[in-house]
Short mmCIF file of C-alpha atoms and ligand atoms in Angstrom, two decimals:
data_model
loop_
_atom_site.label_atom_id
_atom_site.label_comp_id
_atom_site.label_asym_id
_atom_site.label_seq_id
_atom_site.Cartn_x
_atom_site.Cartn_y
_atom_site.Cartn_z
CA UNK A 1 -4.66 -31.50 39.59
CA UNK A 2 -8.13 -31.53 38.09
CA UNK A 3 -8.97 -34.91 36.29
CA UNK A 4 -11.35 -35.76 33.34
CA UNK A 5 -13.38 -38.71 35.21
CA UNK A 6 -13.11 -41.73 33.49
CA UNK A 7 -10.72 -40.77 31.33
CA UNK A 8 -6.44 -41.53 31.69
CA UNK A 9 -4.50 -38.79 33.69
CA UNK A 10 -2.68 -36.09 31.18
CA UNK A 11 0.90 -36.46 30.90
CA UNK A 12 3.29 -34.32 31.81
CA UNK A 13 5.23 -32.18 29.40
CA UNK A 14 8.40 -33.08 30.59
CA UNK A 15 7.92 -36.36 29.58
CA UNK A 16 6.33 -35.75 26.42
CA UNK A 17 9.35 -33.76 25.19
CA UNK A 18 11.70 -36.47 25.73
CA UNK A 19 9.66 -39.47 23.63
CA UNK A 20 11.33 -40.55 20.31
CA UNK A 21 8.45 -38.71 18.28
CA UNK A 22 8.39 -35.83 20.27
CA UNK A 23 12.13 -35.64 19.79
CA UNK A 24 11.35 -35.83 16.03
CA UNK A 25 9.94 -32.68 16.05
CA UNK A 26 12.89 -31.08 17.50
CA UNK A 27 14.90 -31.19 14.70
CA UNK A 28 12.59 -28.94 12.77
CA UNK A 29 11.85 -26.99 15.90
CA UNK A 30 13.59 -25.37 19.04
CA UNK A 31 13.12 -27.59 21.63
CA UNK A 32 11.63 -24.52 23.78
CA UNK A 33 8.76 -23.96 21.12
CA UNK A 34 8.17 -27.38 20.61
CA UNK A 35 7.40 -27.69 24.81
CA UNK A 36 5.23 -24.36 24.29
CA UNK A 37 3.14 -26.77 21.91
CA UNK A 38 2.87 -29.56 24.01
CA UNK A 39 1.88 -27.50 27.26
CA UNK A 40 -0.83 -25.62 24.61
CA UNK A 41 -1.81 -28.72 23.52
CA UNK A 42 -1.73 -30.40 27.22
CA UNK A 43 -3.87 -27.44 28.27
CA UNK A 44 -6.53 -27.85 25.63
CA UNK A 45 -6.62 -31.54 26.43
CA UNK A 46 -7.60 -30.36 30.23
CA UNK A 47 -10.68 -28.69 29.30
CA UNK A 48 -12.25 -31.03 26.53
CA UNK A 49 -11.01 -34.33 27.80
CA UNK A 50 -7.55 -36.24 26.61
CA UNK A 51 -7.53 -37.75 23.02
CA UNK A 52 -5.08 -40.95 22.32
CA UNK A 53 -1.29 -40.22 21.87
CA UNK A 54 -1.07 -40.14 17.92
CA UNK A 55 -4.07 -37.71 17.81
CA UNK A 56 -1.54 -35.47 20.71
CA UNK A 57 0.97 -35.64 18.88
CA UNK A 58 -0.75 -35.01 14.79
CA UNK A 59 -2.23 -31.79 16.72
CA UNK A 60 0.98 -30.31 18.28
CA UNK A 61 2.97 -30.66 15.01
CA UNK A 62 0.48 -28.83 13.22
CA UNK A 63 0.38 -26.16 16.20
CA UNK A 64 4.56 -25.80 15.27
CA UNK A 65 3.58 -25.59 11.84
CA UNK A 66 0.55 -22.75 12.14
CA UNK A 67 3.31 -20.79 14.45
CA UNK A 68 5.69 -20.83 11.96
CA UNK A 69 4.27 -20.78 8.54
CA UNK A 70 5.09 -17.68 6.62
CA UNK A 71 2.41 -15.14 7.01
CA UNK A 72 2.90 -11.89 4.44
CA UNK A 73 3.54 -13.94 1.05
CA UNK A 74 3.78 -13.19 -2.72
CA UNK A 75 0.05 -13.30 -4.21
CA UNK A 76 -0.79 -13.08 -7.27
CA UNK A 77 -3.39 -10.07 -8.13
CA UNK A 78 -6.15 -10.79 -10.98
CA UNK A 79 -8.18 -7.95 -9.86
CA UNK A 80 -7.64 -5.54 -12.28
CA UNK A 81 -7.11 -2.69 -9.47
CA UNK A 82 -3.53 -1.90 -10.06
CA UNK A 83 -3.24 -0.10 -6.88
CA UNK A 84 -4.91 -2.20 -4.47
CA UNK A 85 -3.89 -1.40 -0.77
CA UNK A 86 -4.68 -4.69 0.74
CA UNK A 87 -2.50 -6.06 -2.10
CA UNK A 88 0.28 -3.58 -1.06
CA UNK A 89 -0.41 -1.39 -3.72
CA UNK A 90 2.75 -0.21 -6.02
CA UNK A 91 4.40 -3.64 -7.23
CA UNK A 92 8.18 -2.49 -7.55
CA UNK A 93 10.06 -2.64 -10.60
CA UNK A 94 12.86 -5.76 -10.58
CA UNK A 95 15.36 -2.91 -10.52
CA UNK A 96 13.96 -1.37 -7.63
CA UNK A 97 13.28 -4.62 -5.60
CA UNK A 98 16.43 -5.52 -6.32
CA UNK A 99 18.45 -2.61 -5.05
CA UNK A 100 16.11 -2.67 -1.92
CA UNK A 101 17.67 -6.23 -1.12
CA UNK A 102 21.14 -5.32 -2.27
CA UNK A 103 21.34 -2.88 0.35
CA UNK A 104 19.49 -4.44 3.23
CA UNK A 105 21.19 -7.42 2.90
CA UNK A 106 25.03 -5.25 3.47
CA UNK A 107 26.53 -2.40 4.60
CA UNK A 108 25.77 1.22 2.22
CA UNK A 109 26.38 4.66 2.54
CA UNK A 110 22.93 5.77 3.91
CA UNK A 111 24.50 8.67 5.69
CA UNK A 112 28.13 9.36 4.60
CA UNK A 113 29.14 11.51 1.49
CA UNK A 114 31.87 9.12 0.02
CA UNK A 115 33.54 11.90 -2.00
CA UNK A 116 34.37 13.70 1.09
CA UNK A 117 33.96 11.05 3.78
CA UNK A 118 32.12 12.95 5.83
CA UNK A 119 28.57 12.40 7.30
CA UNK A 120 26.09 13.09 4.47
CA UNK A 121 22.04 12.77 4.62
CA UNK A 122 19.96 10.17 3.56
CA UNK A 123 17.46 12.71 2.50
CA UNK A 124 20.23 14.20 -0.06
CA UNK A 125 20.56 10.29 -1.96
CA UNK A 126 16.81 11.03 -3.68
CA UNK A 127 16.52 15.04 -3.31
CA UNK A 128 18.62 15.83 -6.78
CA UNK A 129 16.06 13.14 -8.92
CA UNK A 130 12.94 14.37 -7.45
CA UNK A 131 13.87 18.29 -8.16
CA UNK A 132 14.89 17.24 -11.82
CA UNK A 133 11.77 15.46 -12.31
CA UNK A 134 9.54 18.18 -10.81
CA UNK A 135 10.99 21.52 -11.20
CA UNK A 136 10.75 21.43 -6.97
CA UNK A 137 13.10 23.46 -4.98
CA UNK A 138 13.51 21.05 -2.14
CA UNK A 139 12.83 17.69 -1.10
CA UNK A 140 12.11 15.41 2.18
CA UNK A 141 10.82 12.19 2.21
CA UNK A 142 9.69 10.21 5.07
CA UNK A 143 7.56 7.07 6.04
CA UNK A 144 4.21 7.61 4.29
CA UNK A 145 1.83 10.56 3.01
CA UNK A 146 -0.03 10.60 5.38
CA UNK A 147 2.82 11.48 7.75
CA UNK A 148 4.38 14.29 5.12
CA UNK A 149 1.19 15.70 5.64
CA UNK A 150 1.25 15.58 9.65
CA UNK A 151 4.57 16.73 9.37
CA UNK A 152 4.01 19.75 7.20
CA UNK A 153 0.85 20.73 9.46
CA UNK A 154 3.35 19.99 12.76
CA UNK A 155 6.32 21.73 11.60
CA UNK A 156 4.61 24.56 9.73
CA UNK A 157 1.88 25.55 11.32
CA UNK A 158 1.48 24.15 14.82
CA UNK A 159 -0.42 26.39 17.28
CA UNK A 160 -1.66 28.41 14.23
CA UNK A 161 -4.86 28.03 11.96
CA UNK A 162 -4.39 26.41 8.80
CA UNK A 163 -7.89 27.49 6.08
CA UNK A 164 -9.90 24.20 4.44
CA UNK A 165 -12.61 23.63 2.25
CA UNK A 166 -15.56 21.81 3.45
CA UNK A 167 -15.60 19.58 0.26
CA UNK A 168 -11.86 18.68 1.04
CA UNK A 169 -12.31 17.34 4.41
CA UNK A 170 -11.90 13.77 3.20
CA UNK A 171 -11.32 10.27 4.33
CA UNK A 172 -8.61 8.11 2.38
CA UNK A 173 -8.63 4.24 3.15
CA UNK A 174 -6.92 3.54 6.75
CA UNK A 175 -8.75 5.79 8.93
CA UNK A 176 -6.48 9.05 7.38
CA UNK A 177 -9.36 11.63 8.50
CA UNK A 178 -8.01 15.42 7.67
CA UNK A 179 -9.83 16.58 10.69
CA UNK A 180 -7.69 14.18 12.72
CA UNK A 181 -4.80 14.45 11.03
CA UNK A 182 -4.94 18.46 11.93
CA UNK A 183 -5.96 17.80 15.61
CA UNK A 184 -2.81 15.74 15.90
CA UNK A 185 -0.76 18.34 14.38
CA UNK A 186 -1.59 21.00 16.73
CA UNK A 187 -2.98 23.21 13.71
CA UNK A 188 -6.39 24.53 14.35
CA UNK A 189 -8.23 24.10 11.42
CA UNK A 190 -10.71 26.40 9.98
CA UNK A 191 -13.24 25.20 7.84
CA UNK A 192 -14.60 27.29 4.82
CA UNK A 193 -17.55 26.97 2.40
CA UNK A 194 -19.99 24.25 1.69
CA UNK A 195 -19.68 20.68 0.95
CA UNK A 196 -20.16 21.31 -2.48
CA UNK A 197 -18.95 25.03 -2.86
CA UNK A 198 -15.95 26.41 -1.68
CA UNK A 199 -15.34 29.82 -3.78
CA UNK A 200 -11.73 32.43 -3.48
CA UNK A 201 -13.56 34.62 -1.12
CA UNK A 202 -14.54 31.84 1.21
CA UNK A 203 -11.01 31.48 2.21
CA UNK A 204 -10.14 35.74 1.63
CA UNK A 205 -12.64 36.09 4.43
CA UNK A 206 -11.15 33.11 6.54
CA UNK A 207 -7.85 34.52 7.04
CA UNK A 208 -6.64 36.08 10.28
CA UNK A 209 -4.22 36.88 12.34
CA UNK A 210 -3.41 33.64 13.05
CA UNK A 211 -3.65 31.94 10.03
CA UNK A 212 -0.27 29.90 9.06
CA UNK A 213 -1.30 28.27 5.65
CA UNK A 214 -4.13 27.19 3.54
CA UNK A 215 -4.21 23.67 2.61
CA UNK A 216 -6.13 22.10 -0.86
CA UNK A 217 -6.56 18.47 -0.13
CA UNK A 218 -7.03 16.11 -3.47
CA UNK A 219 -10.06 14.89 -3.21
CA UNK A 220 -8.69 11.12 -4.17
CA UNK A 221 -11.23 8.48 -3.89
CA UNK A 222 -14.13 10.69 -4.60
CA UNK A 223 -15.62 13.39 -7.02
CA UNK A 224 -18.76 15.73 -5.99
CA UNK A 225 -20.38 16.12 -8.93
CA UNK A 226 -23.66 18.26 -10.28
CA UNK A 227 -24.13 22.10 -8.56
CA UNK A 228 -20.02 21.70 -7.15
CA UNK A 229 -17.45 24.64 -7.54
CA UNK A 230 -13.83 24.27 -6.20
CA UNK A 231 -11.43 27.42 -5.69
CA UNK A 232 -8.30 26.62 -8.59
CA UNK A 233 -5.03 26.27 -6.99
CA UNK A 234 -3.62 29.27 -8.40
CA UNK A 235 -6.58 31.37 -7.07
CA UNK A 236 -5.91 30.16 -3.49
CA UNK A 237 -1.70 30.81 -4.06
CA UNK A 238 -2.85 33.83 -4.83
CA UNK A 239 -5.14 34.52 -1.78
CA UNK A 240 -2.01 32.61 0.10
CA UNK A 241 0.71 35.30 -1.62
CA UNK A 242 -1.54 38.42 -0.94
CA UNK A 243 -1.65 37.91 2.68
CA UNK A 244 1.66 36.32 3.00
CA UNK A 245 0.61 32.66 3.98
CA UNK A 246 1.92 29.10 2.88
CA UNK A 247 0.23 27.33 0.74
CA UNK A 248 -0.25 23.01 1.49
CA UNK A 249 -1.42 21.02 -1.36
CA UNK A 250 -1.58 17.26 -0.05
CA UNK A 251 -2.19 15.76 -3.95
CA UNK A 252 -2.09 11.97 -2.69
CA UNK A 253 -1.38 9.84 -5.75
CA UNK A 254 1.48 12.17 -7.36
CA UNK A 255 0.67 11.95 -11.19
CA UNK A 256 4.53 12.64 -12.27
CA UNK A 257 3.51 13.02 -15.86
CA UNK A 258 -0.79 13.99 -17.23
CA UNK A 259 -3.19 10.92 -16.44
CA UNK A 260 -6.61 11.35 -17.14
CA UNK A 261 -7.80 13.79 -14.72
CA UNK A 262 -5.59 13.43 -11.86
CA UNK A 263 -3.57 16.85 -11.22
CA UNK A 264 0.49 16.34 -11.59
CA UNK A 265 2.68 17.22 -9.08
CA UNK A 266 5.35 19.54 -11.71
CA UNK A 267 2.14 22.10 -11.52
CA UNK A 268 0.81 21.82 -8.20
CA UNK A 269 4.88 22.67 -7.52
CA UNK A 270 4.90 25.78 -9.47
CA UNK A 271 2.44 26.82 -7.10
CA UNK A 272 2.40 25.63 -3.36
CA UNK A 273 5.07 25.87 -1.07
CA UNK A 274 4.86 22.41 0.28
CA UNK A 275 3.09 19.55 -2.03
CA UNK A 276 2.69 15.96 -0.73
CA UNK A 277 1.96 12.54 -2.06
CA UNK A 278 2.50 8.61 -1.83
CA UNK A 279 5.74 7.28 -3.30
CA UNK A 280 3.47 3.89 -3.93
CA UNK A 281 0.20 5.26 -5.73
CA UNK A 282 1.28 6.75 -9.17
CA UNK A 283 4.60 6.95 -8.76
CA UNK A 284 4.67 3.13 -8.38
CA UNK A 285 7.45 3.17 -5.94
CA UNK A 286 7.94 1.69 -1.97
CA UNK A 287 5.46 2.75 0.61
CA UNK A 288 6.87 6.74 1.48
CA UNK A 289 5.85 9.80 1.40
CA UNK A 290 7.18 12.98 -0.28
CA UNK A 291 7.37 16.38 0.66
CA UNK A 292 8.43 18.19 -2.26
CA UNK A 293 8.30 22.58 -1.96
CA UNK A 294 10.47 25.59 -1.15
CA UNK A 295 13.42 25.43 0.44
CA UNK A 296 12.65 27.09 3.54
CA UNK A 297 9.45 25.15 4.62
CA UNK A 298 10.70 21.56 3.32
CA UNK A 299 14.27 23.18 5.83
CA UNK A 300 11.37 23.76 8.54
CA UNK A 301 10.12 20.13 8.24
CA UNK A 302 13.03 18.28 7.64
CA UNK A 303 14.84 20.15 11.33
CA UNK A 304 11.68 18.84 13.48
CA UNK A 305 12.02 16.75 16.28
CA UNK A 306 8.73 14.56 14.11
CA UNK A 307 10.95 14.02 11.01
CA UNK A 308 13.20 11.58 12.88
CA UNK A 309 10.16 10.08 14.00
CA UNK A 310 9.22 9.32 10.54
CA UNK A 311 11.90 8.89 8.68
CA UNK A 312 12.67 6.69 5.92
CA UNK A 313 14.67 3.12 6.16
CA UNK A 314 17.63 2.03 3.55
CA UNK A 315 15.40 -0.35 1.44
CA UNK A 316 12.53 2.36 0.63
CA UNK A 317 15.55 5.05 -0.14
CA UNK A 318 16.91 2.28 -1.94
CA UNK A 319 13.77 1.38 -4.16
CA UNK A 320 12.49 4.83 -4.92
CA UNK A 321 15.88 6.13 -6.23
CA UNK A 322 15.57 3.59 -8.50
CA UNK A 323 12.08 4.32 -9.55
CA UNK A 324 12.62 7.75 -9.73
CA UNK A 325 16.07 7.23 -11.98
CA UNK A 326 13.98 5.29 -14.16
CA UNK A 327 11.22 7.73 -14.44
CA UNK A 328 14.24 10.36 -15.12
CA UNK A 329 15.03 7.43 -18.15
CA UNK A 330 11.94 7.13 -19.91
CA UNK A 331 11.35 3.56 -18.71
CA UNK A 332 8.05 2.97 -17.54
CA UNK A 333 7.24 1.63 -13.82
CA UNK A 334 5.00 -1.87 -13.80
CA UNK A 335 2.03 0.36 -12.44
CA UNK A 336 2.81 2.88 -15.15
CA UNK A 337 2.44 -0.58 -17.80
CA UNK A 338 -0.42 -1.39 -16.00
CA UNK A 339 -2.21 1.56 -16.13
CA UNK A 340 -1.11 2.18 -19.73
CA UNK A 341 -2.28 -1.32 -20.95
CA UNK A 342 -5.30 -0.86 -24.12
CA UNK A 343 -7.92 -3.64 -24.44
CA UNK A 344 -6.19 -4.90 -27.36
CA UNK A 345 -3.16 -5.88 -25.80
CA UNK A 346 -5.49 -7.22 -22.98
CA UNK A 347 -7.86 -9.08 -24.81
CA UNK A 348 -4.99 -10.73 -26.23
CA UNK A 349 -3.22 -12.07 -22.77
CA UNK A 350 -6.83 -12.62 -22.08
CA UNK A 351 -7.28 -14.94 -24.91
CA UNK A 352 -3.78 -16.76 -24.34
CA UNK A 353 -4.65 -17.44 -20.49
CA UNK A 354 -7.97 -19.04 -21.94
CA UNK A 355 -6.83 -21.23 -24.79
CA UNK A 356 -4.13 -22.69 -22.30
CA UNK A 357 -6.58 -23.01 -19.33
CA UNK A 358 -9.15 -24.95 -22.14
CA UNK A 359 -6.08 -27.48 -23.03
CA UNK A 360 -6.35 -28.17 -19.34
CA UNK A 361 -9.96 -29.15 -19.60
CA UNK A 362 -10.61 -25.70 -17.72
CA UNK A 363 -13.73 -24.15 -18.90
CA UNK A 364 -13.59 -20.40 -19.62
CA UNK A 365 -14.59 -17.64 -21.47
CA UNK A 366 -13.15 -14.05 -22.62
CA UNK A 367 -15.68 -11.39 -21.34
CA UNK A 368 -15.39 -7.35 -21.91
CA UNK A 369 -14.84 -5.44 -18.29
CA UNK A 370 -13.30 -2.80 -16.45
CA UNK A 371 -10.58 -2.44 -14.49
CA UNK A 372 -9.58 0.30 -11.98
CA UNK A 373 -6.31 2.46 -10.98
CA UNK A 374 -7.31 2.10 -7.04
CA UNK A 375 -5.65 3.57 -3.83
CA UNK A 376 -7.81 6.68 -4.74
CA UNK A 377 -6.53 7.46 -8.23
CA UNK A 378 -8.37 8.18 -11.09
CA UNK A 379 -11.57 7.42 -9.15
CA UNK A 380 -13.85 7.86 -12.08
CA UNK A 381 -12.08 6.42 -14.97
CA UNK A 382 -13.17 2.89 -15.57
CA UNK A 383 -9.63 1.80 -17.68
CA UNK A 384 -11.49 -1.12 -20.71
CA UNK A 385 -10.35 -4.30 -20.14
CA UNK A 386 -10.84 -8.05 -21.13
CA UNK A 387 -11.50 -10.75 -18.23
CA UNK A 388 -11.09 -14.25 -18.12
CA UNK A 389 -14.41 -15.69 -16.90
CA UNK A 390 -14.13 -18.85 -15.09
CA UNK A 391 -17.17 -21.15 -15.57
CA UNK A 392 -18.54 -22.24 -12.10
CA UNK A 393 -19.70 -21.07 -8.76
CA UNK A 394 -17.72 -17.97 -8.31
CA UNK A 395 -17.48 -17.68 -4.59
CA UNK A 396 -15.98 -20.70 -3.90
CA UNK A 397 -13.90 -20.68 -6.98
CA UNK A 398 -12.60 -16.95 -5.22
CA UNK A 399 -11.77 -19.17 -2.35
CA UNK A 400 -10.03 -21.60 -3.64
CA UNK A 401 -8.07 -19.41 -5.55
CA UNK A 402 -7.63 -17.48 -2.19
CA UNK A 403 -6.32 -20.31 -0.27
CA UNK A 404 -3.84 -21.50 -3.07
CA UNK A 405 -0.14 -22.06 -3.99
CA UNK A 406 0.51 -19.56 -4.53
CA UNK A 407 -2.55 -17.29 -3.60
CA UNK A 408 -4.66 -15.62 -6.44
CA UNK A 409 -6.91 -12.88 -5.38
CA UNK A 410 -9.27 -13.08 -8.58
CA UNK A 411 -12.55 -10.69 -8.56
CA UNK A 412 -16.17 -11.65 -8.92
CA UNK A 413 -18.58 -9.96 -11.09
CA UNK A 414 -21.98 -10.42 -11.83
CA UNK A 415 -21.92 -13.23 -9.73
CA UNK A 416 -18.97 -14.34 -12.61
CA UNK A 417 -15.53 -15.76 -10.87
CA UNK A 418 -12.73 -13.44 -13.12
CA UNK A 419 -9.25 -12.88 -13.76
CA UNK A 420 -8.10 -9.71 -15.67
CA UNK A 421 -4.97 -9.58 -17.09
CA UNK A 422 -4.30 -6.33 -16.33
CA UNK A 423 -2.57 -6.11 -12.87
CA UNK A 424 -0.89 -9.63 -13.97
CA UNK A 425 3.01 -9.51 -13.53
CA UNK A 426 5.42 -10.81 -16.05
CA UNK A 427 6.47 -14.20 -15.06
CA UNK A 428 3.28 -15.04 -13.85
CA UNK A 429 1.29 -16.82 -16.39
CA UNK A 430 2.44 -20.20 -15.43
CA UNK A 431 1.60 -20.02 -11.96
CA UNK A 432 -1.61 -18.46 -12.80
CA UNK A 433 -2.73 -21.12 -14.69
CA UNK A 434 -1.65 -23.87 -12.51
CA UNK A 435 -3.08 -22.38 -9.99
CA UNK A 436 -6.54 -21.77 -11.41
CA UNK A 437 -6.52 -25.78 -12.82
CA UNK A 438 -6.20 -26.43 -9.34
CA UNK A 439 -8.50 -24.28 -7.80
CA UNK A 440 -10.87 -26.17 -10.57
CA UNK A 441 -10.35 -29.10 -9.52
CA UNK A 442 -10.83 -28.60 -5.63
CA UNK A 443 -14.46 -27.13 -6.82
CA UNK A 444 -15.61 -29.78 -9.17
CA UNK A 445 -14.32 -31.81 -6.20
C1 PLP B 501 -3.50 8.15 -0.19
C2 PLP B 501 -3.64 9.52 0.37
C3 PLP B 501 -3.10 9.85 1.61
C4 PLP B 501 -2.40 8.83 2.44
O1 PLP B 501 -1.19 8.46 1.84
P1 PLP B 501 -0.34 7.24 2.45
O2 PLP B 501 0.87 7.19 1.60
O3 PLP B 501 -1.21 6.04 2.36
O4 PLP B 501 -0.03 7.59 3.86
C5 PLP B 501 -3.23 11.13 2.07
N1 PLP B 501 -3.88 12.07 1.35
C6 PLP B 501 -4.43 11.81 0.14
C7 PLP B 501 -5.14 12.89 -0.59
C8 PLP B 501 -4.32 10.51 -0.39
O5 PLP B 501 -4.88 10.23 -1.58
#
């Protein structure tokens, strides 16, 4: 064994394991993990030299406690982007969150009609709410958008060429690339137009033979602007109807109902055989995707081999039937409240958050500000808000926000550490406040 010179010999972990304090540590920890420490700790101690026994031991208990701390954790978001990705986008409704834990934490029948007792589909538990809501024919939802779209371009037109516009060729967030996405499927993909132009006989001239389907892509996270022309939907179902093709519109947020300019999915159904979007953008459901379209090519999709591959878990069916039976009710999802929210009603939570934060000794300000829908919706529309500016050096108050109990991500603007009310959850005032008193505090140090 190699030994630091001049320094006492390491001990060994066997022995280690079985002293009093050591021993300590096993009742919080398996005894296995707790030796997986030690040896860790043992091994760092080889290559920079051994430190004295309390130091040994102070480092392997916080080794354990780094290992085991809890890693994805309730923050709280003062951003102002309601549908923030790294955030997790869509905050569920109580209902929903609630009926996702209800039936992951028993038994439920997932897959068995209990009027009949025989095997049913999990597909069928959400299919009847999402043709009531959009006047769709059939429905299929599986793990995410982007895999609704692979699917669709798998199971529909695999092998075959599938007509695009230039300007639709986008990238969303996560490395979803439509030119990858089609390579994957299989579909050759023919590209038509101009970045900026893309006009009815662009894709009349693109269709052969072997063409399976055009596909309109929503734009999402960006807008071409200034000398830009974009074939309607209805003009390419009709090119699609003339020459008997399907028509794939991948619409990505899902607008249920009209907001701003984002195009809703009842219209893009009346016209496309297969439409696709997020079940946690604007429908402010769990992370899924949904396939909504005819019978026969949502049949098509829902019978490949790649469905099972992607398909859906209890606890997402579970949450988006009850987001979607609420949408059915009237009642509004927390992203729908959110978005909804007027500067009024802002300025006022604004102004409550700051007279409380001021009783602390907490200096702040109201300023006017924007906030934004995120995950690629509404990318123009700059919603008015009020923010809460926080008086001091606004990186490090971000960080020490960041890194507190419980987390706050907060934004900075103008150089300007700020909280906006907006994308703040009921229930979470009190936290909020506590949390920015101490952020304050580590700051002013
Ligand atoms: C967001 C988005 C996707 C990806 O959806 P996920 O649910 O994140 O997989 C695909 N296409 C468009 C147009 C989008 O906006």
């Amino acid at each position: 064994m190699r030994r630091v010179r001049g320094a006492s010999p390491l001990p060994a972990v066997g022995s280690l394991l079985n002293q009093p304090e050591y021993r300590e540590l096993q009742e919080r920890y398996p005894r296995a993990l707790v030796a997986d420490a030690i040896r860790e700790q043992v091994a760092s101690e080889r290559a920079t030299g051994p430190v004295d026994p309390a130091d040994r031991l102070d480092r392997v208990a916080r080794l354990l406690a780094g290992w085991t701390a809890p890693r994805l954790r309730r923050v709280i978001n003062a951003t102002g982007v309601v549908l923030h990705t790294n955030l997790g986008r869509a905050p569920l409704s109580a209902a929903a969150a609630a009926a996702a834990a209800e039936v992951a934490a028993g038994y439920s029948n997932l897959e068995l009609d209990l009027e009949s007792g025989r095997r049913g589909s999990r597909h069928e538990l959400v299919s009847d709410l999402l043709r009531r809501l959009t006047g769709a024919e059939a429905a299929l939802v599986v793990n995410n958008n982007a895999g609704a779209v692979l699917l669709a371009l798998t199971a529909l037109a695999r092998g075959r060429e599938v007509v695009v516009s230039r300007g639709q060729l986008v990238e969303i967030g996560g490395a979803f690339r439509m030119p990858d996405v089609m390579r994957l499927s299989g579909a050759r993909m023919v590209e038509v137009g101009t970045t900026n132009r893309t006009r009815v006989a662009d894709y009349e001239s693109a269709v052969g033979p072997k063409t399976a389907a055009l596909l309109h892509v929503h734009a999402s996270n960006f807008r071409l602007s200034g000398f830009t022309e974009s074939t309607p939907l209805a003009e390419m179902a009709e090119v699609a109807r003339r020459h008997g093709l399907l028509l794939l519109d991948d619409l990505g947020s899902g607008a249920l109902d009209p907001v701003a300019d984002e195009p809703v999915v009842g219209d893009s159904v009346a016209l496309a055989d297969v439409v696709a979007f997020s079940g946690d953008k604007l429908v402010g459901g769990p992370q899924a995707g949904i396939a909504l379209g005819r019978a026969e090519p949502i049949r098509k999709m829902a019978r490949h081999p790649l469905a099972r591959a992607l398909r859906v878990d209890k606890m997402t069916l579970a949450a988006l039937e009850v987001t979607l039976r609420q949408r059915l009710l009237g009642e509004r999802s927390p992203v729908a409240r959110m978005l909804a929210a007027g500067p009024e009603e802002l300025r006022r939570r604004a102004a409550h958050l700051m007279v409380r934060l001021r009783e602390r000794g907490v200096p702040c300000r109201l300023a006017e500000g924007g906030s934004a829908a995120g995950g690629g919706s509404l990318p123009e529309r700059e919603l008015p808000t009020w923010l809460l500016v926080l008086e001091g050096p606004a990186s490090r108050l971000a960080a020490a926000l960041r890194r507190g109990e419980p987390p706050v991500l907060a934004r900075i603007e103008d150089d300007r550490c700020c909280v906006d009310p907006r994308t703040l959850l009921p229930g979470e005032d009190d936290l909020l406040l506590d949390a920015i008193e101490a952020a304050a505090a580590v700051v002013t140090g």
